Amino acid sequence: MRVAVLHDYLNQLGGAERVLKSILDIFPGADVYTLLYDEQKTCGIFRGMVKETSFLDRNWIRNRHRAFIPLAPLATRLMRSREKYDLVVSSSAGYAKGIPVDAPCHISYCHTPLRYAWEIEYLKNLPLRPSPLGNTILRPAAWMVARWLRKWDKKAAGRVNVFIANSRFIADKIRAYYGRDAEVVYPPVREDDFYFEPREKQDDYYLMVGRLLYYKCFDVGISAFSAMGKKLVIIGRGPEEEKLKKIANPAFVRFISGVSDSKLRKYYTGARALIFPQVEDFGLVAAEAQMCGLPVLAFQTGGGSEIVENGKTGLLFSEQTPSAIIGAVREFESKKFDRHYIAQYAKKFSEDRFRKELTAAMRKAGAEV
């Protein structure tokens, strides 16, 4: 069976790319189509698998691809392949599902509908961020771009035969935006890399992990821990890095980047808890942390609420504010959490479970997997 796998961008190694690798393990030999590909930044994991990229795949674009979001629909349309496939699987948070690859069945594993089209606040993360000029010219243009992207995204969704969502939170969005139902299959955590290792005592720090993007609320965490005078370790890099470092008190907040999975596991194992204040589509970081037995203090909206068993594997808080995080930390420190139970609970996010549920969902959709 000839299979094509579509993915938005391969210029970083985050949660979506880890899911893509698990999909490709199910379909060895599949051809990968993606708008951008950076072999170095994806650690060579997809070497030899990428069949075609778009005209946006240029060195000077890869690190600032968000500035070219209005061109992404055109880039997908021009990637028209002459190859014939038996099955197309897209791993998409936006554009990949619109790449025109011919097959009788297209199954989309949806991380989220296109954020820039449906949730206008994500446009704040574009290079069009408001300034004295942006407030009068660029901001209205961004709203027009969003309306146009929304029309494109609905049309691209029409190319998909079956949607599979990465959380109930995203299944609800698929229903609201596209009028389509979606089965839920949670993303996988690699148990070989993230596993429970008992310790007599945890170190005296809390942890935040992820790409340093505005919507992940690292600034809220920094404010909370500076106010409490407690140690916070932030692991990640991204466009908000310099801004965050300026507001962080180095006596309490430490930034780390370039961490391997084995070292990240050690940070998970040593921390008191993971702080997770953002609204995520799923939140693979939180699932990884729990696989290592780490309690998670998460905002109650979004995928995080589907990962945390409130009161047993962590705590949920109701506002994305420093005071809400402070309250959650104080409550956490007044309770005891069984790290072995947390790690066992997190096995529902295993790779083996993902493969079984995904292939079952695909067979249910009529694919010969």
GROMACS .gro file of C-alpha atoms in nm:
model
  369
    1MET     CA    1   0.000   0.000   0.000
    2ARG     CA    2   0.135   0.341  -0.100
    3VAL     CA    3   0.094   0.600   0.174
    4ALA     CA    4   0.161   0.974   0.177
    5VAL     CA    5   0.195   1.153   0.511
    6LEU     CA    6   0.143   1.531   0.519
    7HIS     CA    7   0.281   1.761   0.791
    8ASP     CA    8   0.274   2.140   0.828
    9TYR     CA    9   0.638   2.227   0.903
   10LEU     CA   10   0.947   2.023   0.983
   11ASN     CA   11   1.169   2.304   1.110
   12GLN     CA   12   1.152   2.215   1.479
   13LEU     CA   13   1.112   1.911   1.702
   14GLY     CA   14   0.807   1.956   1.921
   15GLY     CA   15   0.503   1.754   2.021
   16ALA     CA   16   0.349   1.745   1.672
   17GLU     CA   17   0.674   1.616   1.522
   18ARG     CA   18   0.693   1.341   1.784
   19VAL     CA   19   0.341   1.236   1.685
   20LEU     CA   20   0.446   1.241   1.318
   21LYS     CA   21   0.733   1.003   1.399
   22SER     CA   22   0.488   0.763   1.563
   23ILE     CA   23   0.261   0.778   1.256
   24LEU     CA   24   0.558   0.703   1.031
   25ASP     CA   25   0.643   0.403   1.251
   26ILE     CA   26   0.301   0.266   1.155
   27PHE     CA   27   0.369   0.339   0.785
   28PRO     CA   28   0.738   0.273   0.719
   29GLY     CA   29   0.833   0.379   0.369
   30ALA     CA   30   0.562   0.648   0.347
   31ASP     CA   31   0.639   0.964   0.149
   32VAL     CA   32   0.635   1.283   0.357
   33TYR     CA   33   0.509   1.614   0.216
   34THR     CA   34   0.572   1.929   0.420
   35LEU     CA   35   0.598   2.303   0.361
   36LEU     CA   36   0.940   2.340   0.529
   37TYR     CA   37   1.214   2.092   0.619
   38ASP     CA   38   1.522   2.153   0.831
   39GLU     CA   39   1.712   1.829   0.880
   40GLN     CA   40   1.940   1.970   1.149
   41LYS     CA   41   1.661   2.115   1.364
   42THR     CA   42   1.469   1.786   1.345
   43CYS     CA   43   1.784   1.595   1.448
   44GLY     CA   44   1.788   1.388   1.128
   45ILE     CA   45   1.482   1.190   1.241
   46PHE     CA   46   1.307   1.235   0.904
   47ARG     CA   47   1.616   1.199   0.684
   48GLY     CA   48   1.531   1.028   0.354
   49MET     CA   49   1.156   1.044   0.417
   50VAL     CA   50   1.068   1.389   0.280
   51LYS     CA   51   0.959   1.367  -0.082
   52GLU     CA   52   0.852   1.726  -0.146
   53THR     CA   53   0.857   2.069   0.020
   54SER     CA   54   0.705   2.402  -0.086
   55PHE     CA   55   0.854   2.716  -0.239
   56LEU     CA   56   0.869   2.854   0.117
   57ASP     CA   57   1.143   2.605   0.201
   58ARG     CA   58   1.429   2.856   0.200
   59ASN     CA   59   1.696   2.915   0.465
   60TRP     CA   60   1.592   3.275   0.520
   61ILE     CA   61   1.225   3.176   0.568
   62ARG     CA   62   1.253   2.869   0.794
   63ASN     CA   63   1.329   3.065   1.110
   64ARG     CA   64   1.063   3.330   1.046
   65HIS     CA   65   0.794   3.132   0.869
   66ARG     CA   66   0.512   3.295   1.069
   67ALA     CA   67   0.578   3.614   0.873
   68PHE     CA   68   0.476   3.422   0.559
   69ILE     CA   69   0.148   3.277   0.689
   70PRO     CA   70  -0.060   3.453   0.417
   71LEU     CA   71   0.145   3.264   0.155
   72ALA     CA   72   0.101   2.919   0.311
   73PRO     CA   73  -0.227   2.831   0.132
   74LEU     CA   74  -0.067   2.917  -0.204
   75ALA     CA   75   0.238   2.712  -0.110
   76THR     CA   76   0.023   2.406  -0.037
   77ARG     CA   77  -0.173   2.444  -0.361
   78LEU     CA   78   0.145   2.454  -0.571
   79MET     CA   79   0.268   2.129  -0.412
   80ARG     CA   80   0.032   1.931  -0.636
   81SER     CA   81   0.181   1.583  -0.668
   82ARG     CA   82   0.143   1.358  -0.972
   83GLU     CA   83   0.194   1.049  -0.759
   84LYS     CA   84  -0.100   0.817  -0.686
   85TYR     CA   85  -0.144   0.685  -0.334
   86ASP     CA   86  -0.375   0.439  -0.163
   87LEU     CA   87  -0.398   0.645   0.156
   88VAL     CA   88  -0.316   1.000   0.269
   89VAL     CA   89  -0.262   1.071   0.638
   90SER     CA   90  -0.217   1.431   0.743
   91SER     CA   91  -0.069   1.537   1.076
   92SER     CA   92  -0.198   1.890   1.078
   93ALA     CA   93  -0.237   2.200   1.291
   94GLY     CA   94  -0.333   2.403   0.987
   95TYR     CA   95  -0.200   2.374   0.636
   96ALA     CA   96  -0.094   2.015   0.569
   97LYS     CA   97  -0.446   1.884   0.520
   98GLY     CA   98  -0.472   2.117   0.219
   99ILE     CA   99  -0.174   1.971   0.029
  100PRO     CA  100  -0.331   1.822  -0.288
  101VAL     CA  101  -0.207   1.462  -0.290
  102ASP     CA  102  -0.429   1.213  -0.473
  103ALA     CA  103  -0.570   0.912  -0.283
  104PRO     CA  104  -0.916   0.757  -0.236
  105CYS     CA  105  -0.899   0.818   0.141
  106HIS     CA  106  -0.757   1.111   0.340
  107ILE     CA  107  -0.746   1.071   0.719
  108SER     CA  108  -0.641   1.380   0.916
  109TYR     CA  109  -0.492   1.355   1.263
  110CYS     CA  110  -0.583   1.705   1.374
  111HIS     CA  111  -0.373   1.878   1.640
  112THR     CA  112  -0.596   2.185   1.601
  113PRO     CA  113  -0.789   2.367   1.331
  114LEU     CA  114  -0.584   2.654   1.187
  115ARG     CA  115  -0.538   2.886   1.487
  116TYR     CA  116  -0.470   3.203   1.287
  117ALA     CA  117  -0.802   3.160   1.110
  118TRP     CA  118  -1.032   3.079   1.400
  119GLU     CA  119  -0.874   3.231   1.712
  120ILE     CA  120  -0.774   3.587   1.640
  121GLU     CA  121  -0.560   3.623   1.953
  122TYR     CA  122  -0.297   3.397   1.796
  123LEU     CA  123  -0.226   3.674   1.545
  124LYS     CA  124  -0.054   3.854   1.834
  125ASN     CA  125   0.230   3.609   1.784
  126LEU     CA  126   0.287   3.716   1.425
  127PRO     CA  127   0.557   3.964   1.319
  128LEU     CA  128   0.256   4.197   1.266
  129ARG     CA  129   0.247   4.252   1.641
  130PRO     CA  130   0.095   4.594   1.717
  131SER     CA  131   0.318   4.900   1.724
  132PRO     CA  132   0.229   5.265   1.662
  133LEU     CA  133   0.223   5.177   1.291
  134GLY     CA  134   0.072   4.831   1.341
  135ASN     CA  135  -0.228   4.960   1.535
  136THR     CA  136  -0.342   5.171   1.240
  137ILE     CA  137  -0.233   4.964   0.939
  138LEU     CA  138  -0.107   4.614   1.015
  139ARG     CA  139  -0.369   4.516   1.272
  140PRO     CA  140  -0.670   4.562   1.036
  141ALA     CA  141  -0.475   4.377   0.766
  142ALA     CA  142  -0.423   4.087   1.003
  143TRP     CA  143  -0.799   4.062   1.063
  144MET     CA  144  -0.858   4.050   0.685
  145VAL     CA  145  -0.594   3.777   0.653
  146ALA     CA  146  -0.769   3.579   0.927
  147ARG     CA  147  -1.105   3.599   0.747
  148TRP     CA  148  -0.945   3.484   0.424
  149LEU     CA  149  -0.762   3.198   0.600
  150ARG     CA  150  -1.091   3.086   0.756
  151LYS     CA  151  -1.248   3.040   0.411
  152TRP     CA  152  -0.940   2.852   0.293
  153ASP     CA  153  -0.931   2.630   0.602
  154LYS     CA  154  -1.295   2.524   0.566
  155LYS     CA  155  -1.231   2.438   0.201
  156ALA     CA  156  -0.919   2.239   0.292
  157ALA     CA  157  -1.117   2.052   0.558
  158GLY     CA  158  -1.349   1.939   0.278
  159ARG     CA  159  -1.060   1.737   0.131
  160VAL     CA  160  -1.054   1.520   0.446
  161ASN     CA  161  -1.264   1.202   0.461
  162VAL     CA  162  -1.217   1.137   0.834
  163PHE     CA  163  -1.088   1.354   1.119
  164ILE     CA  164  -0.916   1.211   1.425
  165ALA     CA  165  -0.866   1.462   1.708
  166ASN     CA  166  -0.582   1.466   1.960
  167SER     CA  167  -0.819   1.558   2.248
  168ARG     CA  168  -1.185   1.611   2.329
  169PHE     CA  169  -1.104   1.983   2.339
  170ILE     CA  170  -1.002   1.972   1.971
  171ALA     CA  171  -1.287   1.738   1.872
  172ASP     CA  172  -1.524   2.009   1.996
  173LYS     CA  173  -1.346   2.268   1.780
  174ILE     CA  174  -1.363   2.043   1.472
  175ARG     CA  175  -1.736   2.011   1.527
  176ALA     CA  176  -1.778   2.387   1.582
  177TYR     CA  177  -1.561   2.507   1.290
  178TYR     CA  178  -1.606   2.235   1.028
  179GLY     CA  179  -1.935   2.074   1.130
  180ARG     CA  180  -1.761   1.735   1.143
  181ASP     CA  181  -1.736   1.464   1.408
  182ALA     CA  182  -1.396   1.331   1.512
  183GLU     CA  183  -1.284   1.030   1.712
  184VAL     CA  184  -1.031   1.112   1.986
  185VAL     CA  185  -0.690   0.942   1.999
  186TYR     CA  186  -0.451   1.097   2.250
  187PRO     CA  187  -0.091   1.155   2.133
  188PRO     CA  188   0.183   0.915   2.248
  189VAL     CA  189   0.462   0.952   2.503
  190ARG     CA  190   0.773   0.746   2.435
  191GLU     CA  191   0.814   0.524   2.740
  192ASP     CA  192   1.176   0.445   2.651
  193ASP     CA  193   1.260   0.813   2.703
  194PHE     CA  194   1.016   0.916   2.976
  195TYR     CA  195   0.967   0.677   3.265
  196PHE     CA  196   0.934   0.673   3.641
  197GLU     CA  197   1.250   0.655   3.851
  198PRO     CA  198   1.188   0.671   4.229
  199ARG     CA  199   1.379   0.925   4.438
  200GLU     CA  200   1.384   0.968   4.814
  201LYS     CA  201   1.349   1.344   4.784
  202GLN     CA  202   1.281   1.597   4.509
  203ASP     CA  203   1.500   1.901   4.443
  204ASP     CA  204   1.373   2.243   4.543
  205TYR     CA  205   1.248   2.373   4.207
  206TYR     CA  206   0.935   2.384   3.993
  207LEU     CA  207   0.942   2.339   3.618
  208MET     CA  208   0.799   2.490   3.299
  209VAL     CA  209   0.879   2.330   2.962
  210GLY     CA  210   0.801   2.422   2.602
  211ARG     CA  211   0.858   2.663   2.316
  212LEU     CA  212   0.875   3.018   2.448
  213LEU     CA  213   0.561   3.151   2.279
  214TYR     CA  214   0.331   3.420   2.417
  215TYR     CA  215   0.023   3.197   2.456
  216LYS     CA  216   0.209   2.950   2.679
  217CYS     CA  217   0.203   3.207   2.963
  218PHE     CA  218   0.563   3.176   3.077
  219ASP     CA  219   0.541   3.538   3.188
  220VAL     CA  220   0.258   3.448   3.427
  221GLY     CA  221   0.468   3.170   3.579
  222ILE     CA  222   0.768   3.400   3.615
  223SER     CA  223   0.560   3.662   3.794
  224ALA     CA  224   0.415   3.402   4.031
  225PHE     CA  225   0.747   3.250   4.131
  226SER     CA  226   0.921   3.586   4.164
  227ALA     CA  227   0.642   3.692   4.402
  228MET     CA  228   0.673   3.370   4.605
  229GLY     CA  229   1.053   3.371   4.608
  230LYS     CA  230   1.058   3.010   4.488
  231LYS     CA  231   1.281   2.851   4.225
  232LEU     CA  232   1.147   2.804   3.872
  233VAL     CA  233   1.340   2.630   3.592
  234ILE     CA  234   1.224   2.709   3.236
  235ILE     CA  235   1.335   2.466   2.963
  236GLY     CA  236   1.289   2.577   2.603
  237ARG     CA  237   1.364   2.843   2.347
  238GLY     CA  238   1.153   3.062   2.123
  239PRO     CA  239   1.067   3.415   2.007
  240GLU     CA  240   0.968   3.535   2.356
  241GLU     CA  241   1.301   3.439   2.514
  242GLU     CA  242   1.460   3.784   2.539
  243LYS     CA  243   1.140   3.944   2.666
  244LEU     CA  244   1.099   3.676   2.934
  245LYS     CA  245   1.460   3.705   3.048
  246LYS     CA  246   1.413   4.079   3.098
  247ILE     CA  247   1.123   4.031   3.339
  248ALA     CA  248   1.271   3.731   3.523
  249ASN     CA  249   1.454   3.764   3.854
  250PRO     CA  250   1.768   3.549   3.811
  251ALA     CA  251   1.767   3.478   4.184
  252PHE     CA  252   1.456   3.265   4.133
  253VAL     CA  253   1.418   3.193   3.759
  254ARG     CA  254   1.664   2.994   3.548
  255PHE     CA  255   1.647   2.941   3.170
  256ILE     CA  256   1.786   2.627   3.002
  257SER     CA  257   1.780   2.528   2.633
  258GLY     CA  258   1.920   2.253   2.413
  259VAL     CA  259   1.820   1.977   2.659
  260SER     CA  260   1.820   1.615   2.538
  261ASP     CA  261   1.526   1.388   2.622
  262SER     CA  262   1.737   1.195   2.873
  263LYS     CA  263   1.830   1.516   3.053
  264LEU     CA  264   1.472   1.642   3.035
  265ARG     CA  265   1.361   1.322   3.207
  266LYS     CA  266   1.604   1.399   3.489
  267TYR     CA  267   1.453   1.746   3.528
  268TYR     CA  268   1.104   1.590   3.537
  269THR     CA  269   1.221   1.340   3.797
  270GLY     CA  270   1.387   1.602   4.016
  271ALA     CA  271   1.122   1.876   4.009
  272ARG     CA  272   0.850   1.930   4.268
  273ALA     CA  273   0.579   1.989   4.002
  274LEU     CA  274   0.525   2.104   3.644
  275ILE     CA  275   0.355   2.441   3.601
  276PHE     CA  276   0.121   2.435   3.299
  277PRO     CA  277  -0.083   2.758   3.275
  278GLN     CA  278  -0.153   2.763   2.901
  279VAL     CA  279  -0.452   2.654   2.695
  280GLU     CA  280  -0.312   2.365   2.491
  281ASP     CA  281  -0.472   2.150   2.225
  282PHE     CA  282  -0.345   1.849   2.419
  283GLY     CA  283  -0.021   1.921   2.606
  284LEU     CA  284   0.236   1.648   2.543
  285VAL     CA  285   0.475   1.805   2.795
  286ALA     CA  286   0.223   1.745   3.075
  287ALA     CA  287   0.180   1.381   2.968
  288GLU     CA  288   0.559   1.330   2.954
  289ALA     CA  289   0.595   1.480   3.301
  290GLN     CA  290   0.329   1.249   3.446
  291MET     CA  291   0.490   0.948   3.278
  292CYS     CA  292   0.793   1.036   3.494
  293GLY     CA  293   0.570   1.059   3.802
  294LEU     CA  294   0.573   1.440   3.818
  295PRO     CA  295   0.256   1.614   3.945
  296VAL     CA  296   0.116   1.880   3.710
  297LEU     CA  297  -0.046   2.208   3.812
  298ALA     CA  298  -0.251   2.302   3.505
  299PHE     CA  299  -0.504   2.556   3.386
  300GLN     CA  300  -0.845   2.392   3.381
  301THR     CA  301  -0.929   2.478   3.018
  302GLY     CA  302  -0.789   2.287   2.720
  303GLY     CA  303  -0.609   1.957   2.683
  304GLY     CA  304  -0.437   1.985   3.019
  305SER     CA  305  -0.766   1.912   3.193
  306GLU     CA  306  -0.781   1.578   3.006
  307ILE     CA  307  -0.432   1.483   3.127
  308VAL     CA  308  -0.454   1.579   3.496
  309GLU     CA  309  -0.671   1.382   3.737
  310ASN     CA  310  -0.748   1.669   3.972
  311GLY     CA  311  -0.629   1.603   4.325
  312LYS     CA  312  -0.453   1.276   4.235
  313THR     CA  313  -0.203   1.343   3.953
  314GLY     CA  314  -0.195   1.719   4.004
  315LEU     CA  315  -0.421   2.019   4.047
  316LEU     CA  316  -0.631   2.232   3.812
  317PHE     CA  317  -0.662   2.608   3.862
  318SER     CA  318  -0.924   2.839   3.717
  319GLU     CA  319  -0.739   3.152   3.599
  320GLN     CA  320  -0.426   3.229   3.397
  321THR     CA  321  -0.293   3.469   3.659
  322PRO     CA  322   0.004   3.476   3.898
  323SER     CA  323  -0.235   3.467   4.196
  324ALA     CA  324  -0.401   3.148   4.063
  325ILE     CA  325  -0.062   2.979   4.025
  326ILE     CA  326   0.042   3.094   4.374
  327GLY     CA  327  -0.278   2.948   4.515
  328ALA     CA  328  -0.222   2.618   4.330
  329VAL     CA  329   0.137   2.592   4.455
  330ARG     CA  330   0.030   2.655   4.814
  331GLU     CA  331  -0.244   2.393   4.789
  332PHE     CA  332  -0.001   2.150   4.626
  333GLU     CA  333   0.252   2.194   4.905
  334SER     CA  334  -0.016   2.117   5.164
  335LYS     CA  335  -0.094   1.778   5.005
  336LYS     CA  336   0.089   1.455   4.928
  337PHE     CA  337   0.097   1.304   4.579
  338ASP     CA  338   0.184   0.943   4.496
  339ARG     CA  339   0.437   0.965   4.212
  340HIS     CA  340   0.415   0.593   4.137
  341TYR     CA  341   0.036   0.628   4.092
  342ILE     CA  342   0.090   0.929   3.863
  343ALA     CA  343   0.330   0.732   3.642
  344GLN     CA  344   0.089   0.437   3.621
  345TYR     CA  345  -0.202   0.668   3.539
  346ALA     CA  346   0.000   0.822   3.254
  347LYS     CA  347   0.043   0.487   3.079
  348LYS     CA  348  -0.283   0.561   2.900
  349PHE     CA  349  -0.066   0.793   2.685
  350SER     CA  350   0.176   0.516   2.579
  351GLU     CA  351   0.299   0.465   2.222
  352ASP     CA  352   0.156   0.113   2.207
  353ARG     CA  353  -0.189   0.245   2.301
  354PHE     CA  354  -0.156   0.520   2.036
  355ARG     CA  355  -0.071   0.274   1.758
  356LYS     CA  356  -0.358   0.042   1.848
  357GLU     CA  357  -0.618   0.319   1.877
  358LEU     CA  358  -0.502   0.504   1.564
  359THR     CA  359  -0.497   0.194   1.344
  360ALA     CA  360  -0.839   0.091   1.482
  361ALA     CA  361  -0.979   0.435   1.399
  362MET     CA  362  -0.831   0.417   1.049
  363ARG     CA  363  -0.976   0.071   0.985
  364LYS     CA  364  -1.312   0.195   1.108
  365ALA     CA  365  -1.282   0.470   0.844
  366GLY     CA  366  -1.225   0.207   0.575
  367ALA     CA  367  -0.846   0.228   0.540
  368GLU     CA  368  -0.656  -0.098   0.491
  369VAL     CA  369  -0.400  -0.063   0.769
   0.00000   0.00000   0.00000
